[in-house]
């Protein structure tokens, strides 16, 4: 399952995504966590020190390697240099799985132990002074989008992406890459404004969107959110002494998180698992093609000097059930043995 956490800055998006990651790990679900926010805080929220989080490899710095690996022997892609962030897989492409070892994970992922439960953590990399005036943050998340386009994941495996704040993720097709998008909203007018933007933008793309009310202090806050977002309100989170301790650098064992908040996290997992029944690999692949053609026409063809529409394999559909040896070079589904990484 591919899960996105979105919301306005300061809504608690990173905190809640880190809690969800901890919850999944405690339930022994294989997890790849991705920090795709312009402000890189997910590593610290998962218990890393500032220095450890800063030392995480930037996916953007390994973009050439990622492209070359995913390209595989796809004859429609002349070279890795002609791949852009929206390039879809086709016959001969290498695909990624949650539980496997591959050069992309070797270069870009680092193991983190959460109360003894391992997850893989990846980060786009921070927006630096060198980027000011010459780049946009969407260039940083291109590596994430490319990996999601080539990812084959099952119902009990998770990629959790902490997205950039606000509605900036709609500047690319990455918002269609998720089985479930959790929007974190505070019980204020500003808090629900991003929800309205997401709801409008996602309407035509079949994006599953549920709202998490955060910083809720009482029934009036819940009533406000219900009035503003209706049935999209999934669950609410209140004050957490456990989170306050974490933010002070004094994390307690995750099992000590308040029972009400633990139950709320289980509601999130249940909603994610329920959404699996709506997964449509054909639509998912068609959306890849749609956004690839848009990007090719608007800037990709000019940048690469190639007709990127030729990269589209009309007979290819990304599908987790694809057997070994067929389109996509998917290896047989590995045994569900979890990696045993060392602490970051």
C-alpha atoms as a printed R data frame, in Angstrom:
    type eleno elety resid chain resno       x       y       z
1   ATOM     1    CA   UNK     A     1   0.000   0.000   0.000
2   ATOM     2    CA   UNK     A     2   1.260   3.451  -0.916
3   ATOM     3    CA   UNK     A     3   0.221   6.076   1.638
4   ATOM     4    CA   UNK     A     4   0.687   9.858   1.475
5   ATOM     5    CA   UNK     A     5   0.455  12.310   4.358
6   ATOM     6    CA   UNK     A     6  -0.373  15.864   3.295
7   ATOM     7    CA   UNK     A     7  -1.530  19.068   4.976
8   ATOM     8    CA   UNK     A     8  -0.614  22.680   5.550
9   ATOM     9    CA   UNK     A     9   2.638  23.575   7.264
10  ATOM    10    CA   UNK     A    10   2.423  23.177  11.019
11  ATOM    11    CA   UNK     A    11  -0.592  20.876  10.916
12  ATOM    12    CA   UNK     A    12   1.334  17.968  12.422
13  ATOM    13    CA   UNK     A    13   1.657  16.080   9.142
14  ATOM    14    CA   UNK     A    14   5.179  14.828   9.811
15  ATOM    15    CA   UNK     A    15   4.403  13.881  13.401
16  ATOM    16    CA   UNK     A    16   1.357  11.835  12.396
17  ATOM    17    CA   UNK     A    17   3.135  10.169   9.493
18  ATOM    18    CA   UNK     A    18   5.942   9.156  11.875
19  ATOM    19    CA   UNK     A    19   3.409   7.779  14.364
20  ATOM    20    CA   UNK     A    20   1.752   5.771  11.597
21  ATOM    21    CA   UNK     A    21   5.130   4.391  10.522
22  ATOM    22    CA   UNK     A    22   5.869   3.377  14.118
23  ATOM    23    CA   UNK     A    23   2.439   1.747  14.383
24  ATOM    24    CA   UNK     A    24   2.975  -0.270  11.199
25  ATOM    25    CA   UNK     A    25   6.428  -1.360  12.313
26  ATOM    26    CA   UNK     A    26   5.066  -2.408  15.706
27  ATOM    27    CA   UNK     A    27   2.509  -4.517  13.824
28  ATOM    28    CA   UNK     A    28   5.390  -6.127  11.887
29  ATOM    29    CA   UNK     A    29   4.354  -4.695   8.531
30  ATOM    30    CA   UNK     A    30   7.238  -4.128   6.103
31  ATOM    31    CA   UNK     A    31   7.652  -0.351   5.699
32  ATOM    32    CA   UNK     A    32   9.613   1.984   3.444
33  ATOM    33    CA   UNK     A    33   9.358   5.543   4.800
34  ATOM    34    CA   UNK     A    34  10.071   8.482   2.491
35  ATOM    35    CA   UNK     A    35  10.661  12.099   3.493
36  ATOM    36    CA   UNK     A    36   9.516  14.120   0.472
37  ATOM    37    CA   UNK     A    37   8.907  17.382   2.325
38  ATOM    38    CA   UNK     A    38  10.870  20.517   1.507
39  ATOM    39    CA   UNK     A    39  11.555  20.671   5.251
40  ATOM    40    CA   UNK     A    40  13.222  17.361   6.046
41  ATOM    41    CA   UNK     A    41  12.014  16.390   9.540
42  ATOM    42    CA   UNK     A    42  10.780  12.812   9.215
43  ATOM    43    CA   UNK     A    43  14.095  11.284  10.287
44  ATOM    44    CA   UNK     A    44  14.130  13.265  13.521
45  ATOM    45    CA   UNK     A    45  10.457  12.414  14.124
46  ATOM    46    CA   UNK     A    46  11.473   8.753  13.841
47  ATOM    47    CA   UNK     A    47  14.088   9.206  16.548
48  ATOM    48    CA   UNK     A    48  17.258  10.097  14.638
49  ATOM    49    CA   UNK     A    49  19.494  12.846  15.906
50  ATOM    50    CA   UNK     A    50  19.816  15.993  13.802
51  ATOM    51    CA   UNK     A    51  23.253  14.824  12.631
52  ATOM    52    CA   UNK     A    52  21.977  11.343  11.749
53  ATOM    53    CA   UNK     A    53  19.057  12.802   9.814
54  ATOM    54    CA   UNK     A    54  21.343  15.225   7.961
55  ATOM    55    CA   UNK     A    55  23.595  12.316   6.986
56  ATOM    56    CA   UNK     A    56  20.790  10.475   5.165
57  ATOM    57    CA   UNK     A    57  21.640  10.108   1.467
58  ATOM    58    CA   UNK     A    58  19.643  12.379  -0.840
59  ATOM    59    CA   UNK     A    59  17.683  10.483  -3.471
60  ATOM    60    CA   UNK     A    60  18.140  13.367  -5.888
61  ATOM    61    CA   UNK     A    61  21.915  12.935  -5.703
62  ATOM    62    CA   UNK     A    62  21.506   9.364  -6.979
63  ATOM    63    CA   UNK     A    63  18.972  10.135  -9.710
64  ATOM    64    CA   UNK     A    64  21.234   9.003 -12.558
65  ATOM    65    CA   UNK     A    65  21.821   5.638 -10.900
66  ATOM    66    CA   UNK     A    66  18.105   5.237 -10.161
67  ATOM    67    CA   UNK     A    67  17.243   5.915 -13.792
68  ATOM    68    CA   UNK     A    68  19.873   3.543 -15.107
69  ATOM    69    CA   UNK     A    69  18.716   0.738 -12.804
70  ATOM    70    CA   UNK     A    70  14.999   1.151 -13.497
71  ATOM    71    CA   UNK     A    71  15.561   1.431 -17.219
72  ATOM    72    CA   UNK     A    72  16.876  -2.132 -17.300
73  ATOM    73    CA   UNK     A    73  16.706  -3.472 -20.861
74  ATOM    74    CA   UNK     A    74  13.626  -1.482 -21.887
75  ATOM    75    CA   UNK     A    75  14.175  -0.958 -25.635
76  ATOM    76    CA   UNK     A    76  11.863   2.071 -25.708
77  ATOM    77    CA   UNK     A    77  14.247   4.085 -23.527
78  ATOM    78    CA   UNK     A    78  17.357   4.949 -25.515
79  ATOM    79    CA   UNK     A    79  19.382   5.944 -22.462
80  ATOM    80    CA   UNK     A    80  18.952   6.899 -18.840
81  ATOM    81    CA   UNK     A    81  19.524  10.507 -19.899
82  ATOM    82    CA   UNK     A    82  16.175  10.497 -21.702
83  ATOM    83    CA   UNK     A    83  14.241   9.407 -18.602
84  ATOM    84    CA   UNK     A    84  12.296  12.057 -16.730
85  ATOM    85    CA   UNK     A    85  10.406  11.862 -13.440
86  ATOM    86    CA   UNK     A    86   7.224  10.609 -15.140
87  ATOM    87    CA   UNK     A    87   8.796   7.951 -17.386
88  ATOM    88    CA   UNK     A    88   6.594   4.860 -17.010
89  ATOM    89    CA   UNK     A    89   7.886   1.278 -16.925
90  ATOM    90    CA   UNK     A    90   7.521  -1.052 -19.866
91  ATOM    91    CA   UNK     A    91   8.791  -4.351 -21.171
92  ATOM    92    CA   UNK     A    92  12.332  -4.850 -19.870
93  ATOM    93    CA   UNK     A    93  12.114  -2.243 -17.091
94  ATOM    94    CA   UNK     A    94  13.268  -3.206 -13.632
95  ATOM    95    CA   UNK     A    95  10.581  -2.894 -10.973
96  ATOM    96    CA   UNK     A    96  10.959  -2.316  -7.248
97  ATOM    97    CA   UNK     A    97   9.444  -4.295  -4.406
98  ATOM    98    CA   UNK     A    98   9.130  -3.418  -0.739
99  ATOM    99    CA   UNK     A    99  10.900  -6.547   0.487
100 ATOM   100    CA   UNK     A   100  14.054  -6.981  -1.536
101 ATOM   101    CA   UNK     A   101  17.615  -5.780  -1.773
102 ATOM   102    CA   UNK     A   102  18.479  -3.681  -4.794
103 ATOM   103    CA   UNK     A   103  20.936  -0.920  -5.772
104 ATOM   104    CA   UNK     A   104  18.320   1.808  -5.198
105 ATOM   105    CA   UNK     A   105  17.823   0.816  -1.575
106 ATOM   106    CA   UNK     A   106  21.571   0.275  -1.133
107 ATOM   107    CA   UNK     A   107  22.295   3.829  -2.244
108 ATOM   108    CA   UNK     A   108  19.275   5.741  -0.948
109 ATOM   109    CA   UNK     A   109  17.741   3.905   2.015
110 ATOM   110    CA   UNK     A   110  19.035   3.602   5.535
111 ATOM   111    CA   UNK     A   111  17.701   1.204   8.195
112 ATOM   112    CA   UNK     A   112  16.097   2.632  11.301
113 ATOM   113    CA   UNK     A   113  15.071   0.594  14.335
114 ATOM   114    CA   UNK     A   114  11.842   1.699  16.009
115 ATOM   115    CA   UNK     A   115  11.681  -0.079  19.359
116 ATOM   116    CA   UNK     A   116  13.482  -2.965  17.684
117 ATOM   117    CA   UNK     A   117  11.240  -2.995  14.591
118 ATOM   118    CA   UNK     A   118  13.135  -2.179  11.373
119 ATOM   119    CA   UNK     A   119  12.008   0.192   8.623
120 ATOM   120    CA   UNK     A   120  13.806   1.572   5.599
121 ATOM   121    CA   UNK     A   121  14.049   5.376   5.508
122 ATOM   122    CA   UNK     A   122  14.645   7.381   2.339
123 ATOM   123    CA   UNK     A   123  14.833  11.158   1.865
124 ATOM   124    CA   UNK     A   124  14.664  13.431  -1.149
125 ATOM   125    CA   UNK     A   125  17.275  15.726   0.341
126 ATOM   126    CA   UNK     A   126  16.918  19.298   1.599
127 ATOM   127    CA   UNK     A   127  16.407  22.414  -0.470
128 ATOM   128    CA   UNK     A   128  19.752  24.167  -0.208
129 ATOM   129    CA   UNK     A   129  21.108  27.638  -0.882
130 ATOM   130    CA   UNK     A   130  22.612  26.307  -4.107
131 ATOM   131    CA   UNK     A   131  19.087  25.596  -5.339
132 ATOM   132    CA   UNK     A   132  17.792  29.116  -4.745
133 ATOM   133    CA   UNK     A   133  16.911  30.859  -7.993
134 ATOM   134    CA   UNK     A   134  17.917  27.926 -10.193
135 ATOM   135    CA   UNK     A   135  15.718  25.001  -9.182
136 ATOM   136    CA   UNK     A   136  12.322  24.176  -7.755
137 ATOM   137    CA   UNK     A   137  11.627  21.605  -5.075
138 ATOM   138    CA   UNK     A   138   9.715  19.436  -7.537
139 ATOM   139    CA   UNK     A   139  13.074  18.538  -9.089
140 ATOM   140    CA   UNK     A   140  14.012  17.023  -5.729
141 ATOM   141    CA   UNK     A   141  10.970  14.740  -5.554
142 ATOM   142    CA   UNK     A   142  11.405  13.510  -9.133
143 ATOM   143    CA   UNK     A   143  13.369  10.512  -7.855
144 ATOM   144    CA   UNK     A   144  10.484   9.593  -5.539
145 ATOM   145    CA   UNK     A   145   7.937   9.808  -8.356
146 ATOM   146    CA   UNK     A   146  10.097   7.672 -10.632
147 ATOM   147    CA   UNK     A   147  10.457   5.012  -7.935
148 ATOM   148    CA   UNK     A   148   6.715   5.004  -7.208
149 ATOM   149    CA   UNK     A   149   6.025   4.543 -10.929
150 ATOM   150    CA   UNK     A   150   8.182   1.413 -10.881
151 ATOM   151    CA   UNK     A   151   6.981   0.028  -7.539
152 ATOM   152    CA   UNK     A   152   5.008  -3.207  -7.236
153 ATOM   153    CA   UNK     A   153   3.625  -3.477  -3.716
154 ATOM   154    CA   UNK     A   154   1.236  -5.847  -2.027
155 ATOM   155    CA   UNK     A   155  -1.668  -5.283   0.382
156 ATOM   156    CA   UNK     A   156   0.309  -5.894   3.561
157 ATOM   157    CA   UNK     A   157   3.378  -3.854   2.581
158 ATOM   158    CA   UNK     A   158   3.668  -0.094   3.001
159 ATOM   159    CA   UNK     A   159   5.382   2.893   1.487
160 ATOM   160    CA   UNK     A   160   4.576   5.946   3.614
161 ATOM   161    CA   UNK     A   161   5.488   9.319   2.099
162 ATOM   162    CA   UNK     A   162   5.591  12.538   4.097
163 ATOM   163    CA   UNK     A   163   4.715  14.993   1.323
164 ATOM   164    CA   UNK     A   164   5.575  18.671   1.024
165 ATOM   165    CA   UNK     A   165   3.135  21.012   2.738
166 ATOM   166    CA   UNK     A   166   0.157  22.609   1.038
167 ATOM   167    CA   UNK     A   167  -1.026  21.754  -2.455
168 ATOM   168    CA   UNK     A   168   2.402  21.811  -4.120
169 ATOM   169    CA   UNK     A   169   2.299  18.056  -4.770
170 ATOM   170    CA   UNK     A   170  -0.241  18.738  -7.516
171 ATOM   171    CA   UNK     A   171   2.534  20.294  -9.592
172 ATOM   172    CA   UNK     A   172   3.321  16.740 -10.720
173 ATOM   173    CA   UNK     A   173   1.367  13.534 -11.142
174 ATOM   174    CA   UNK     A   174   2.717  12.106  -7.907
175 ATOM   175    CA   UNK     A   175  -0.582  12.747  -6.115
176 ATOM   176    CA   UNK     A   176  -2.100   9.880  -8.156
177 ATOM   177    CA   UNK     A   177   0.522   7.372  -7.008
178 ATOM   178    CA   UNK     A   178  -1.115   6.544  -3.676
179 ATOM   179    CA   UNK     A   179  -3.738   4.062  -2.544
180 ATOM   180    CA   UNK     A   180  -4.698   6.426   0.262
181 ATOM   181    CA   UNK     A   181  -3.968  10.071   0.985
182 ATOM   182    CA   UNK     A   182  -4.337  11.164   4.595
183 ATOM   183    CA   UNK     A   183  -4.809  14.923   4.903
184 ATOM   184    CA   UNK     A   184  -3.956  16.303   8.334
185 ATOM   185    CA   UNK     A   185  -6.179  19.259   9.234
186 ATOM   186    CA   UNK     A   186  -6.422  21.396  12.320
187 ATOM   187    CA   UNK     A   187  -9.914  22.525  13.407
188 ATOM   188    CA   UNK     A   188  -9.515  26.023  11.922
189 ATOM   189    CA   UNK     A   189 -10.501  27.708   8.659
190 ATOM   190    CA   UNK     A   190  -6.880  27.692   7.530
191 ATOM   191    CA   UNK     A   191  -6.616  24.091   8.615
192 ATOM   192    CA   UNK     A   192  -9.340  22.935   6.241
193 ATOM   193    CA   UNK     A   193  -8.420  25.218   3.320
194 ATOM   194    CA   UNK     A   194  -5.838  22.758   1.993
195 ATOM   195    CA   UNK     A   195  -8.475  20.021   2.194
196 ATOM   196    CA   UNK     A   196 -10.720  21.965  -0.162
197 ATOM   197    CA   UNK     A   197  -7.873  22.383  -2.635
198 ATOM   198    CA   UNK     A   198  -7.030  18.676  -2.517
199 ATOM   199    CA   UNK     A   199 -10.646  17.666  -2.852
200 ATOM   200    CA   UNK     A   200 -11.075  19.800  -5.952
201 ATOM   201    CA   UNK     A   201  -7.825  18.791  -7.647
202 ATOM   202    CA   UNK     A   202  -8.180  15.087  -6.883
203 ATOM   203    CA   UNK     A   203 -11.822  14.820  -7.884
204 ATOM   204    CA   UNK     A   204 -11.189  13.656 -11.460
205 ATOM   205    CA   UNK     A   205  -8.388  11.204 -10.644
206 ATOM   206    CA   UNK     A   206 -10.016   8.758  -8.254
207 ATOM   207    CA   UNK     A   207  -7.736   9.765  -5.385
208 ATOM   208    CA   UNK     A   208  -8.842   8.250  -2.066
209 ATOM   209    CA   UNK     A   209  -8.709  11.134   0.413
210 ATOM   210    CA   UNK     A   210  -9.462  10.937   4.145
211 ATOM   211    CA   UNK     A   211  -9.018  13.665   6.746
212 ATOM   212    CA   UNK     A   212  -7.246  13.288  10.081
213 ATOM   213    CA   UNK     A   213  -8.287  15.969  12.543
214 ATOM   214    CA   UNK     A   214  -5.276  16.973  14.596
215 ATOM   215    CA   UNK     A   215  -4.824  19.129  17.711
216 ATOM   216    CA   UNK     A   216  -8.444  18.497  18.612
217 ATOM   217    CA   UNK     A   217  -9.322  19.721  22.094
218 ATOM   218    CA   UNK     A   218 -12.981  18.875  22.485
219 ATOM   219    CA   UNK     A   219 -16.400  18.189  20.924
220 ATOM   220    CA   UNK     A   220 -16.617  21.656  19.367
221 ATOM   221    CA   UNK     A   221 -13.457  21.012  17.348
222 ATOM   222    CA   UNK     A   222 -14.829  17.680  16.144
223 ATOM   223    CA   UNK     A   223 -18.138  19.272  15.204
224 ATOM   224    CA   UNK     A   224 -16.320  21.994  13.268
225 ATOM   225    CA   UNK     A   225 -14.346  19.431  11.261
226 ATOM   226    CA   UNK     A   226 -17.452  17.359  10.602
227 ATOM   227    CA   UNK     A   227 -19.247  20.437   9.276
228 ATOM   228    CA   UNK     A   228 -16.309  21.387   7.048
229 ATOM   229    CA   UNK     A   229 -15.198  18.028   5.602
230 ATOM   230    CA   UNK     A   230 -18.227  15.783   6.141
231 ATOM   231    CA   UNK     A   231 -17.765  12.058   5.688
232 ATOM   232    CA   UNK     A   232 -14.128  12.513   4.688
233 ATOM   233    CA   UNK     A   233 -13.260  12.962   8.374
234 ATOM   234    CA   UNK     A   234 -11.812   9.618   9.393
235 ATOM   235    CA   UNK     A   235 -10.447  10.100  12.893
236 ATOM   236    CA   UNK     A   236  -9.128  12.763  15.249
237 ATOM   237    CA   UNK     A   237  -6.025  13.100  17.423
238 ATOM   238    CA   UNK     A   238  -5.868  15.043  20.635
239 ATOM   239    CA   UNK     A   239  -3.084  16.120  22.951
240 ATOM   240    CA   UNK     A   240  -0.281  13.593  23.430
241 ATOM   241    CA   UNK     A   241   2.198  13.673  26.287
242 ATOM   242    CA   UNK     A   242   4.091  10.941  24.409
243 ATOM   243    CA   UNK     A   243   4.569  13.235  21.407
244 ATOM   244    CA   UNK     A   244   5.596  16.116  23.662
245 ATOM   245    CA   UNK     A   245   8.321  13.922  25.167
246 ATOM   246    CA   UNK     A   246   9.485  12.923  21.696
247 ATOM   247    CA   UNK     A   247   9.710  16.564  20.619
248 ATOM   248    CA   UNK     A   248  11.861  17.254  23.681
249 ATOM   249    CA   UNK     A   249  14.253  14.509  22.599
250 ATOM   250    CA   UNK     A   250  13.078  12.132  25.320
251 ATOM   251    CA   UNK     A   251  11.160   9.452  23.430
252 ATOM   252    CA   UNK     A   252   9.386   6.786  25.445
253 ATOM   253    CA   UNK     A   253   8.618   3.269  24.257
254 ATOM   254    CA   UNK     A   254   5.941   3.405  21.575
255 ATOM   255    CA   UNK     A   255   3.739   1.033  23.552
256 ATOM   256    CA   UNK     A   256   3.273   3.884  26.042
257 ATOM   257    CA   UNK     A   257   1.511   6.084  23.475
258 ATOM   258    CA   UNK     A   258  -1.944   6.977  24.773
259 ATOM   259    CA   UNK     A   259  -4.541   4.255  24.132
260 ATOM   260    CA   UNK     A   260  -6.875   6.648  22.318
261 ATOM   261    CA   UNK     A   261  -4.133   7.652  19.895
262 ATOM   262    CA   UNK     A   262  -3.082   4.024  19.387
263 ATOM   263    CA   UNK     A   263  -6.678   3.219  18.462
264 ATOM   264    CA   UNK     A   264  -6.727   6.159  16.044
265 ATOM   265    CA   UNK     A   265  -3.622   4.814  14.302
266 ATOM   266    CA   UNK     A   266  -5.320   1.450  13.912
267 ATOM   267    CA   UNK     A   267  -8.248   3.236  12.253
268 ATOM   268    CA   UNK     A   268  -5.763   4.650   9.725
269 ATOM   269    CA   UNK     A   269  -4.346   1.213   8.999
270 ATOM   270    CA   UNK     A   270  -7.824  -0.277   8.641
271 ATOM   271    CA   UNK     A   271  -8.803   2.455   6.175
272 ATOM   272    CA   UNK     A   272  -5.630   1.889   4.167
273 ATOM   273    CA   UNK     A   273  -6.209  -1.847   4.023
274 ATOM   274    CA   UNK     A   274  -9.855  -1.369   3.040
275 ATOM   275    CA   UNK     A   275  -8.805   0.836   0.124
276 ATOM   276    CA   UNK     A   276  -6.861  -2.058  -1.394
277 ATOM   277    CA   UNK     A   277 -10.095  -3.475  -2.792
278 ATOM   278    CA   UNK     A   278 -10.380  -0.349  -4.975
279 ATOM   279    CA   UNK     A   279  -6.900  -0.673  -6.469
280 ATOM   280    CA   UNK     A   280  -7.047  -0.507 -10.254
281 ATOM   281    CA   UNK     A   281  -3.702  -1.237 -11.907
282 ATOM   282    CA   UNK     A   282  -5.036  -0.349 -15.361
283 ATOM   283    CA   UNK     A   283  -6.130   3.118 -14.242
284 ATOM   284    CA   UNK     A   284  -2.901   3.495 -12.287
285 ATOM   285    CA   UNK     A   285  -0.850   2.788 -15.418
286 ATOM   286    CA   UNK     A   286  -3.051   5.030 -17.581
287 ATOM   287    CA   UNK     A   287  -2.513   7.914 -15.172
288 ATOM   288    CA   UNK     A   288   1.247   7.416 -15.463
289 ATOM   289    CA   UNK     A   289   0.945   7.692 -19.227
290 ATOM   290    CA   UNK     A   290  -1.335  10.747 -18.985
291 ATOM   291    CA   UNK     A   291   1.088  12.758 -16.858
292 ATOM   292    CA   UNK     A   292   4.107  11.545 -18.804
293 ATOM   293    CA   UNK     A   293   2.623  12.853 -22.042
294 ATOM   294    CA   UNK     A   294   1.797  16.187 -20.387
295 ATOM   295    CA   UNK     A   295   5.328  16.563 -19.022
296 ATOM   296    CA   UNK     A   296   6.895  15.442 -22.290
297 ATOM   297    CA   UNK     A   297   4.996  18.056 -24.257
298 ATOM   298    CA   UNK     A   298   5.468  20.910 -21.801
299 ATOM   299    CA   UNK     A   299   9.191  20.511 -21.100
300 ATOM   300    CA   UNK     A   300  10.529  16.947 -21.313
301 ATOM   301    CA   UNK     A   301  10.976  16.687 -25.085
302 ATOM   302    CA   UNK     A   302  12.830  19.998 -25.226
303 ATOM   303    CA   UNK     A   303  15.070  19.110 -22.296
304 ATOM   304    CA   UNK     A   304  16.054  15.633 -23.485
305 ATOM   305    CA   UNK     A   305  15.965  16.225 -27.243
306 ATOM   306    CA   UNK     A   306  13.850  13.085 -27.637
307 ATOM   307    CA   UNK     A   307  10.225  12.257 -28.370
308 ATOM   308    CA   UNK     A   308   9.323  10.926 -24.948
309 ATOM   309    CA   UNK     A   309   5.936   9.682 -26.110
310 ATOM   310    CA   UNK     A   310   7.886   6.837 -27.711
311 ATOM   311    CA   UNK     A   311   8.776   5.590 -24.215
312 ATOM   312    CA   UNK     A   312   5.205   4.440 -23.651
313 ATOM   313    CA   UNK     A   313   4.670   0.696 -24.013
314 ATOM   314    CA   UNK     A   314   1.016   0.397 -25.115
315 ATOM   315    CA   UNK     A   315   0.731  -3.236 -24.019
316 ATOM   316    CA   UNK     A   316   2.183  -2.789 -20.549
317 ATOM   317    CA   UNK     A   317   0.145  -2.678 -17.338
318 ATOM   318    CA   UNK     A   318   1.904  -2.543 -13.986
319 ATOM   319    CA   UNK     A   319   0.518  -5.403 -11.921
320 ATOM   320    CA   UNK     A   320   1.695  -7.063  -8.718
321 ATOM   321    CA   UNK     A   321   0.622 -10.467 -10.035
322 ATOM   322    CA   UNK     A   322   2.951 -10.280 -13.057
323 ATOM   323    CA   UNK     A   323   4.896 -13.565 -13.141
324 ATOM   324    CA   UNK     A   324   8.633 -13.856 -13.604
325 ATOM   325    CA   UNK     A   325   9.790 -13.588 -17.198
326 ATOM   326    CA   UNK     A   326   6.863 -11.507 -18.453
327 ATOM   327    CA   UNK     A   327   6.765  -7.755 -19.098
328 ATOM   328    CA   UNK     A   328   8.552  -5.798 -16.438
329 ATOM   329    CA   UNK     A   329  11.060  -8.465 -15.396
330 ATOM   330    CA   UNK     A   330   9.332  -8.910 -12.039
331 ATOM   331    CA   UNK     A   331  11.074 -11.465  -9.895
332 ATOM   332    CA   UNK     A   332   8.973 -14.093  -8.128
333 ATOM   333    CA   UNK     A   333   7.405 -12.687  -4.992
334 ATOM   334    CA   UNK     A   334  10.020 -13.140  -2.273
335 ATOM   335    CA   UNK     A   335   9.463 -14.955   0.968
336 ATOM   336    CA   UNK     A   336   8.144 -12.561   3.599
337 ATOM   337    CA   UNK     A   337  11.319 -12.369   5.606
338 ATOM   338    CA   UNK     A   338  11.842  -8.965   7.062
339 ATOM   339    CA   UNK     A   339  15.226  -7.246   6.747
340 ATOM   340    CA   UNK     A   340  17.299  -7.100   9.888
341 ATOM   341    CA   UNK     A   341  19.091  -3.761   9.658
342 ATOM   342    CA   UNK     A   342  21.226  -2.205  12.347
343 ATOM   343    CA   UNK     A   343  20.285   1.089  14.022
344 ATOM   344    CA   UNK     A   344  20.957   4.179  11.958
